[in-house]
Coordinates of C-alpha atoms in Angstrom, one line a residue:
Chain R
M18 CA -15.8 -9.2 -14.1
G19 CA -14.8 -7.1 -17.0
D20 CA -15.3 -6.9 -20.5
L21 CA -13.4 -5.3 -23.3
A22 CA -16.2 -4.2 -25.3
T23 CA -17.4 -2.1 -22.8
F24 CA -13.8 -0.3 -22.0
G25 CA -13.7 0.4 -25.9
S26 CA -17.5 2.1 -25.7
Q27 CA -16.7 4.2 -22.2
G28 CA -12.9 4.2 -21.9
Y29 CA -13.1 2.0 -19.0
E30 CA -14.1 -0.6 -16.8
I31 CA -13.6 -2.7 -14.1
F32 CA -11.6 -6.0 -14.4
E33 CA -11.3 -8.6 -12.1
G34 CA -7.6 -10.3 -11.3
E35 CA -6.8 -13.0 -12.8
R36 CA -4.1 -13.9 -10.5
R37 CA -5.3 -13.5 -7.0
D38 CA -2.9 -14.5 -5.3
K39 CA -0.3 -11.4 -6.8
I40 CA -2.9 -9.0 -5.2
D41 CA -2.9 -10.9 -2.0
E42 CA 0.9 -11.2 -2.2
L43 CA 1.6 -7.5 -2.9
R44 CA -1.2 -6.1 -0.5
Q45 CA 0.2 -8.2 2.1
K46 CA 4.1 -6.4 1.7
L47 CA 2.1 -3.1 1.7
F48 CA 0.6 -3.8 5.0
L49 CA 3.8 -5.1 6.6
R50 CA 5.5 -2.0 5.5
A51 CA 3.1 0.3 6.3
K52 CA 2.1 -1.6 9.8
S53 CA 6.0 -0.8 10.5
A54 CA 5.9 3.0 9.4
V55 CA 3.5 3.6 12.4
G56 CA 5.1 1.5 14.8
G57 CA 3.9 -1.7 14.3
K58 CA 0.4 -0.5 16.2
G59 CA -3.0 -0.9 14.0
P60 CA -4.6 -3.9 13.6
D61 CA -3.6 -7.4 12.5
E62 CA -5.4 -8.0 8.8
P63 CA -4.6 -5.6 6.2
A64 CA -8.4 -4.8 5.0
A65 CA -9.1 -3.4 8.9
F66 CA -5.0 -1.7 8.8
F67 CA -6.1 -0.1 5.6
N68 CA -9.6 1.0 6.4
R69 CA -9.1 2.1 10.1
F70 CA -6.0 3.9 9.6
H71 CA -7.4 7.1 9.8
E72 CA -7.3 6.2 13.5
H73 CA -3.7 6.7 13.8
K74 CA -4.1 10.6 13.5
L75 CA -1.4 11.4 11.8
S76 CA -0.1 15.2 10.4
S77 CA -0.7 16.1 7.0
A78 CA 2.7 16.0 6.8
D79 CA 3.3 12.6 8.8
L80 CA 1.4 11.3 6.5
N81 CA 2.6 12.2 3.7
K82 CA 6.4 10.6 4.7
V83 CA 4.3 7.4 5.3
R84 CA 3.5 7.7 1.6
L85 CA 6.8 8.1 0.4
D86 CA 8.7 5.9 2.1
I87 CA 6.0 2.9 0.8
V88 CA 6.5 4.2 -2.9
D89 CA 10.1 4.2 -2.5
H90 CA 9.9 0.5 -1.1
C91 CA 7.7 -0.4 -3.6
T92 CA 9.6 1.0 -6.6
K93 CA 13.1 -0.5 -4.8
E94 CA 11.6 -3.9 -3.4
L95 CA 8.1 -5.3 -4.7
D96 CA 8.3 -5.3 -8.5
V97 CA 4.7 -4.1 -8.4
A98 CA 4.1 -3.5 -12.3
R99 CA 5.2 -7.0 -13.7
N100 CA 3.5 -8.6 -10.9
L101 CA 0.1 -6.8 -11.4
F102 CA 0.9 -7.0 -15.1
T103 CA 1.0 -10.7 -14.4
G104 CA -2.3 -10.9 -12.3
F105 CA -4.0 -9.0 -14.7
H106 CA -2.2 -11.0 -17.6
S107 CA -4.8 -11.1 -20.2
T108 CA -6.4 -8.1 -19.9
L109 CA -3.0 -5.8 -20.4
L110 CA -2.7 -8.1 -23.2
N111 CA -5.7 -7.3 -24.9
L112 CA -5.5 -3.8 -24.1
V113 CA -1.7 -2.7 -24.9
G114 CA -0.6 -5.8 -26.5
P115 CA 2.8 -7.8 -25.6
D116 CA 5.3 -5.3 -25.9
V117 CA 4.9 -3.5 -22.6
A118 CA 6.3 -0.3 -21.3
A119 CA 4.8 0.2 -17.8
Q120 CA 5.7 3.2 -15.3
R121 CA 8.7 2.8 -12.6
T122 CA 7.6 4.3 -10.1
V123 CA 3.8 3.0 -8.8
N124 CA 1.6 5.9 -7.0
L125 CA -0.2 5.4 -3.9
V126 CA -2.8 7.6 -2.9
I127 CA -3.9 7.4 1.2
Q128 CA -7.5 9.0 1.1
Q129 CA -8.5 9.4 4.9
P130 CA -12.2 10.5 5.4
G131 CA -13.4 13.7 5.6
D132 CA -9.5 15.1 4.0
S133 CA -10.1 17.5 1.4
D134 CA -6.6 17.3 0.5
Q135 CA -7.6 15.9 -3.4
V136 CA -6.3 16.0 -6.7
P137 CA -8.2 18.2 -8.9
I138 CA -10.7 17.1 -11.5
H139 CA -8.5 16.2 -14.6
R140 CA -7.5 13.7 -17.5
D141 CA -4.0 12.2 -18.0
A142 CA -3.4 12.5 -22.2
P143 CA -2.8 15.1 -22.5
S144 CA 0.5 15.9 -21.3
N145 CA 0.6 12.4 -20.7
S146 CA 0.1 9.9 -23.7
H147 CA -3.4 8.9 -25.3
F148 CA -1.6 5.4 -25.9
E149 CA -1.4 4.2 -21.8
V150 CA -3.8 2.6 -19.6
I151 CA -4.3 3.1 -16.1
V152 CA -5.1 0.3 -13.9
W153 CA -6.3 1.5 -10.4
L154 CA -5.9 -0.8 -7.4
P155 CA -7.8 -0.4 -4.7
L156 CA -6.6 -1.5 -1.8
V157 CA -9.5 -2.4 0.3
D158 CA -13.0 -2.3 -0.5
C159 CA -13.8 0.9 -2.6
F160 CA -16.9 2.1 -2.9
K161 CA -19.0 6.1 -3.1
T162 CA -17.1 8.6 -1.8
K163 CA -14.1 6.2 -0.5
S164 CA -13.8 5.1 -4.5
M165 CA -13.6 8.1 -7.4
F166 CA -15.2 9.1 -10.4
I167 CA -15.0 9.3 -14.0
L168 CA -16.8 10.3 -16.9
N169 CA -17.4 8.3 -19.6
K170 CA -16.0 8.5 -23.4
P171 CA -18.4 10.8 -24.9
D172 CA -18.7 12.9 -21.9
S173 CA -14.6 13.4 -21.4
S174 CA -15.0 14.2 -24.9
T175 CA -17.3 17.2 -24.0
G176 CA -15.8 18.3 -20.8
L177 CA -12.4 18.3 -23.0
D178 CA -14.6 20.6 -25.7
M179 CA -15.6 22.6 -22.8
L180 CA -11.5 23.6 -22.4
K181 CA -10.9 24.0 -25.8
S182 CA -13.4 26.4 -26.5
G183 CA -12.6 28.5 -23.7
K184 CA -15.2 27.8 -21.0
S185 CA -13.5 28.2 -16.9
Y186 CA -12.0 25.1 -15.0
V187 CA -14.8 26.2 -12.7
D188 CA -17.6 25.4 -15.5
F189 CA -15.8 22.0 -16.3
S190 CA -15.1 20.7 -13.2
A191 CA -18.8 21.5 -12.2
F192 CA -19.4 19.6 -15.7
A193 CA -17.2 16.6 -14.7
R194 CA -19.3 16.3 -10.9
G195 CA -22.4 16.5 -12.6
K196 CA -21.8 13.5 -14.9
G197 CA -19.2 11.1 -13.2
R198 CA -20.7 8.2 -11.4
D199 CA -18.2 6.9 -8.4
L200 CA -17.3 3.6 -8.8
S201 CA -17.4 0.3 -7.4
V202 CA -14.0 -1.6 -7.1
P203 CA -13.6 -4.4 -5.0
Y204 CA -10.3 -5.6 -3.4
G205 CA -9.4 -8.0 -5.8
S206 CA -10.1 -6.3 -9.0
A207 CA -8.9 -2.7 -11.0
C208 CA -10.1 0.3 -12.7
F209 CA -8.4 0.1 -16.2
F210 CA -9.2 3.4 -17.7
A211 CA -8.1 5.2 -20.9
A212 CA -5.6 8.1 -19.8
G213 CA -8.0 10.9 -21.7
M214 CA -11.2 9.8 -19.4
V215 CA -11.4 12.6 -17.2
H216 CA -11.5 11.8 -13.6
G217 CA -11.5 12.6 -9.5
C218 CA -12.7 12.2 -6.3
N219 CA -14.5 13.8 -3.6
V220 CA -14.1 14.5 -0.6
N221 CA -13.8 10.8 1.5
I222 CA -17.5 11.2 3.9
E223 CA -17.4 7.2 4.4
N224 CA -15.3 6.1 7.7
E225 CA -13.3 4.0 6.6
T226 CA -9.8 4.9 4.4
R227 CA -9.5 4.2 0.9
W228 CA -5.7 3.1 -0.1
S229 CA -5.5 2.8 -3.7
L230 CA -2.6 1.9 -6.5
N231 CA -2.4 3.5 -9.8
I232 CA 0.3 2.3 -12.5
R233 CA 0.4 3.0 -15.8
Y234 CA 1.4 0.5 -18.5
K235 CA 1.6 1.0 -22.2
N236 CA 2.5 -0.9 -25.8
L237 CA 6.3 -0.3 -26.1
F238 CA 6.2 1.3 -29.8
S239 CA 3.2 3.5 -29.0
P240 CA 4.0 7.7 -28.9
Y241 CA 4.8 8.8 -25.8
G242 CA 3.5 12.0 -24.1
A243 CA 5.5 14.4 -21.9
K244 CA 6.5 11.2 -20.4
G245 CA 9.2 10.1 -21.9
L246 CA 10.1 6.4 -22.4
L247 CA 13.4 6.5 -21.3
E248 CA 12.3 8.7 -17.5
F249 CA 9.3 7.2 -16.5
F250 CA 8.9 3.7 -18.4
E251 CA 10.4 0.3 -17.9
I252 CA 10.1 -2.7 -20.5
I253 CA 8.1 -4.9 -18.5
S254 CA 7.0 -7.3 -21.3
L255 CA 8.6 -8.3 -25.1
S256 CA 7.2 -10.5 -27.8
P257 CA 8.8 -13.6 -28.7
L258 CA 9.5 -11.9 -32.1
S259 CA 10.6 -8.2 -30.8
R260 CA 13.2 -10.4 -28.3
I261 CA 14.9 -11.4 -32.0
G262 CA 14.4 -8.4 -33.5
F263 CA 15.6 -6.5 -30.9
D264 CA 18.7 -9.1 -30.4
F265 CA 19.6 -8.9 -34.4
E266 CA 19.6 -5.0 -34.0
R267 CA 22.1 -5.6 -31.1
Q268 CA 24.4 -7.3 -33.8
E269 CA 24.5 -4.2 -35.9
Y270 CA 26.0 -2.5 -32.8
G271 CA 28.9 -5.2 -32.5
A272 CA 27.3 -6.5 -29.6
S273 CA 27.2 -9.9 -28.7
P274 CA 24.3 -12.0 -30.5
K275 CA 22.6 -12.2 -27.3
A276 CA 21.3 -10.4 -24.3
P277 CA 21.9 -11.8 -21.0
Chain Z
M9 CA 34.0 -1.5 17.4
A10 CA 32.4 1.2 14.4
Q11 CA 33.2 0.8 11.0
A12 CA 35.1 3.1 9.1
P13 CA 32.7 4.8 6.5
K14 CA 33.4 3.4 3.0
P15 CA 35.3 5.5 0.6
L16 CA 32.7 7.9 -1.6
K17 CA 32.5 7.2 -5.3
S18 CA 34.0 9.6 -7.2
F19 CA 32.8 10.5 -10.9
Y20 CA 33.4 13.2 -13.6
S21 CA 30.1 14.9 -15.5
C22 CA 29.7 15.4 -18.5
L23 CA 26.7 18.3 -19.2
D24 CA 25.2 17.9 -22.5
T25 CA 25.8 20.7 -24.4
R26 CA 22.4 20.5 -26.6
F27 CA 20.6 21.3 -24.1
I28 CA 21.9 24.5 -21.9
K29 CA 18.7 26.6 -23.2
E30 CA 16.2 24.1 -21.7
V31 CA 18.1 22.9 -19.0
P32 CA 21.1 25.3 -17.9
Q33 CA 23.7 23.9 -16.5
P34 CA 23.7 25.0 -13.1
L35 CA 19.8 22.6 -12.8
Q36 CA 21.8 20.3 -14.8
H37 CA 24.6 20.3 -11.9
V38 CA 22.0 19.6 -9.3
V39 CA 20.3 17.2 -10.9
I40 CA 24.0 15.0 -11.4
A41 CA 24.9 16.1 -8.1
H42 CA 21.6 14.5 -7.1
F43 CA 21.8 11.9 -8.8
V44 CA 25.5 11.1 -8.1
A45 CA 24.8 11.0 -4.0
S46 CA 22.4 8.6 -4.7
L47 CA 24.9 6.5 -6.2
G48 CA 27.2 6.5 -3.3
G49 CA 29.5 9.2 -5.0
T50 CA 30.4 12.2 -5.1
V51 CA 31.2 14.6 -8.6
V52 CA 35.5 16.0 -8.5
F53 CA 35.5 17.3 -12.4
Y54 CA 33.5 18.5 -14.8
T55 CA 32.8 19.2 -18.6
M56 CA 31.1 19.3 -21.1
E57 CA 31.7 19.4 -25.0
D58 CA 32.5 22.1 -27.6
V59 CA 29.2 22.9 -29.7
Y60 CA 31.3 20.9 -33.2
S61 CA 32.8 18.0 -31.0
C62 CA 28.6 16.7 -29.5
D63 CA 28.5 13.9 -32.2
S64 CA 32.1 12.8 -31.9
H65 CA 32.9 13.2 -27.8
E66 CA 36.5 13.8 -28.2
V67 CA 35.9 16.0 -25.1
I68 CA 34.9 12.8 -22.7
L69 CA 36.6 10.2 -25.4
G70 CA 40.3 12.7 -23.9
K71 CA 39.0 12.5 -20.6
V72 CA 38.5 8.7 -20.7
L73 CA 41.8 7.9 -22.7
E74 CA 44.2 9.4 -19.8
K75 CA 42.6 6.8 -17.5
P76 CA 42.1 9.1 -14.4
R77 CA 41.2 7.4 -11.3
I78 CA 37.7 7.1 -10.8
D79 CA 35.3 4.9 -10.8
G80 CA 33.2 6.8 -13.8
F81 CA 31.3 9.6 -15.5
V82 CA 27.7 10.7 -15.4
F83 CA 26.4 12.6 -18.0
F84 CA 22.9 14.4 -17.8
R85 CA 20.9 12.4 -21.0
I86 CA 21.3 9.8 -22.9
A87 CA 20.5 11.6 -25.7
Q88 CA 24.0 13.2 -25.6
F89 CA 24.7 10.1 -27.4
Y90 CA 22.3 10.2 -30.1
N91 CA 24.5 11.2 -32.9
G92 CA 22.5 11.9 -35.4
G93 CA 20.9 8.5 -37.1
R94 CA 22.0 6.1 -34.7
P95 CA 22.5 6.0 -30.9
N96 CA 26.4 5.5 -30.1
I97 CA 26.1 2.4 -28.2
E98 CA 29.8 1.4 -29.3
F99 CA 31.6 4.7 -27.5
L100 CA 29.4 3.6 -24.1
R101 CA 30.9 0.1 -24.9
M102 CA 34.2 1.1 -25.1
M103 CA 34.0 3.3 -21.9
L104 CA 32.2 0.6 -19.9
E105 CA 35.2 -1.6 -21.7
H106 CA 37.9 0.9 -20.1
G107 CA 36.5 -0.2 -16.9
Y108 CA 34.5 2.7 -16.3
E109 CA 30.8 3.1 -14.7
V110 CA 29.0 5.2 -16.7
H111 CA 25.4 7.1 -15.8
F112 CA 22.7 9.4 -16.8
A113 CA 21.4 11.6 -13.8
R114 CA 17.7 12.6 -16.2
E115 CA 17.0 8.8 -17.1
K116 CA 18.1 7.7 -13.5
I117 CA 20.5 5.0 -15.7
S118 CA 23.8 3.1 -14.5
L119 CA 25.5 0.9 -16.4
R120 CA 28.7 -1.1 -14.9
T121 CA 29.5 -3.9 -17.2
A122 CA 29.0 -4.4 -20.5
A123 CA 26.4 -7.0 -19.9
D124 CA 24.2 -3.8 -18.1
L125 CA 24.7 -2.3 -22.0
D126 CA 23.2 -4.8 -23.6
R127 CA 20.7 -5.2 -20.8
V128 CA 19.0 -1.7 -21.9
F129 CA 19.8 -2.2 -25.2
P130 CA 16.1 -2.7 -26.2
I131 CA 14.9 0.5 -24.3
V132 CA 17.3 2.5 -25.7
F133 CA 17.1 1.6 -29.5
T134 CA 13.2 2.2 -29.3
A135 CA 14.3 5.7 -27.5
H136 CA 15.7 7.0 -29.9
F137 CA 13.4 5.2 -32.5
L138 CA 10.7 6.9 -31.2
E139 CA 12.3 10.1 -31.1
G140 CA 12.7 9.7 -35.0
R141 CA 9.2 9.0 -35.7
D142 CA 7.5 10.9 -33.7
E143 CA 9.4 14.2 -33.7
G144 CA 7.0 16.7 -35.1
H145 CA 3.7 14.8 -34.8
A146 CA 1.2 17.4 -32.2
F147 CA 1.1 13.8 -30.2
S148 CA 4.7 14.5 -29.2
L149 CA 4.4 17.4 -27.9
S150 CA 1.3 16.3 -25.9
V151 CA -0.6 19.7 -25.7
P152 CA -3.5 20.3 -27.1
R153 CA -3.6 21.0 -30.8

């Protein structure tokens, strides 16, 4: 599943993971952390646990606490960026090349049925760089309103033109909702989309909770946006040539020629 | 028997003189203090370069040569070491070789040894290079043209 030509024409595409074991391993670790956060209650199987998470009936504040704890755990312990780079290696290699900067902190969204707390329709670039690809990884099967919607490249451009010409955000949102397509993204796959694509989500009216991660990758040497390299990204892959280049550059600074 | 609490690490902080307009001193103090707390430490003294010593780092150099009994130095951001045409890697190495940790609050980057400096060299070098390459271009501001 997944075609680079389609990504090129519409600005997004769903790709199946190449290393399902990496995705399963990541989900299992997130499941264990989440289950611990709710006192060990809930189903013993990750998909069932995540899908039925709303049955814990957490307050918004407690839900956010759980979410932030898991995000912190991901950042400190799970090396999500590298694991997903391995999980979707050839897709990412084709999109951003071998010299890769990845977002340091992964984002986690928990969208329970009926939850109207959701991010407004938007596009990441600008102010982020247009040279970023967002990897949207569901931890459960996502479909219809349990998923996200996205506009293709021509419609995203039209939406951007609307805003540039002074049309209201309300008009823009109405346009986006009319053109947006709910994505069916089964677990084990991810939606890859360019940062300029307009996207959002509807209120989840399915009877299952959506859990999804999103993380950004870009070519290390491509232009950065408001989120700079040093504050928001880390280098997770270098080509052999770039490694040699950095070794020689490092030598110019009176350092040992070979990095540890 | 309860274990005695670990003693707090102590740091000198150095604010970014060139960035005061964008991030005023009080805010730089808040950011640095929050970051230092995450390191298990506290700021015991602060200083900043004169506008004319931002490239030579003479103020901080003076402090290093005093050999203060602290764990290290915390800077607001790495750009304090972008001295004109190149990042001042040598100065950072000198501080580490004097036995001090070097931290950057904005980027949350911590250097404890010269090996750490070698490890972060690619990202620091690249960030400096890109700043020079992309400055003045619309996409470096990431706002609609």
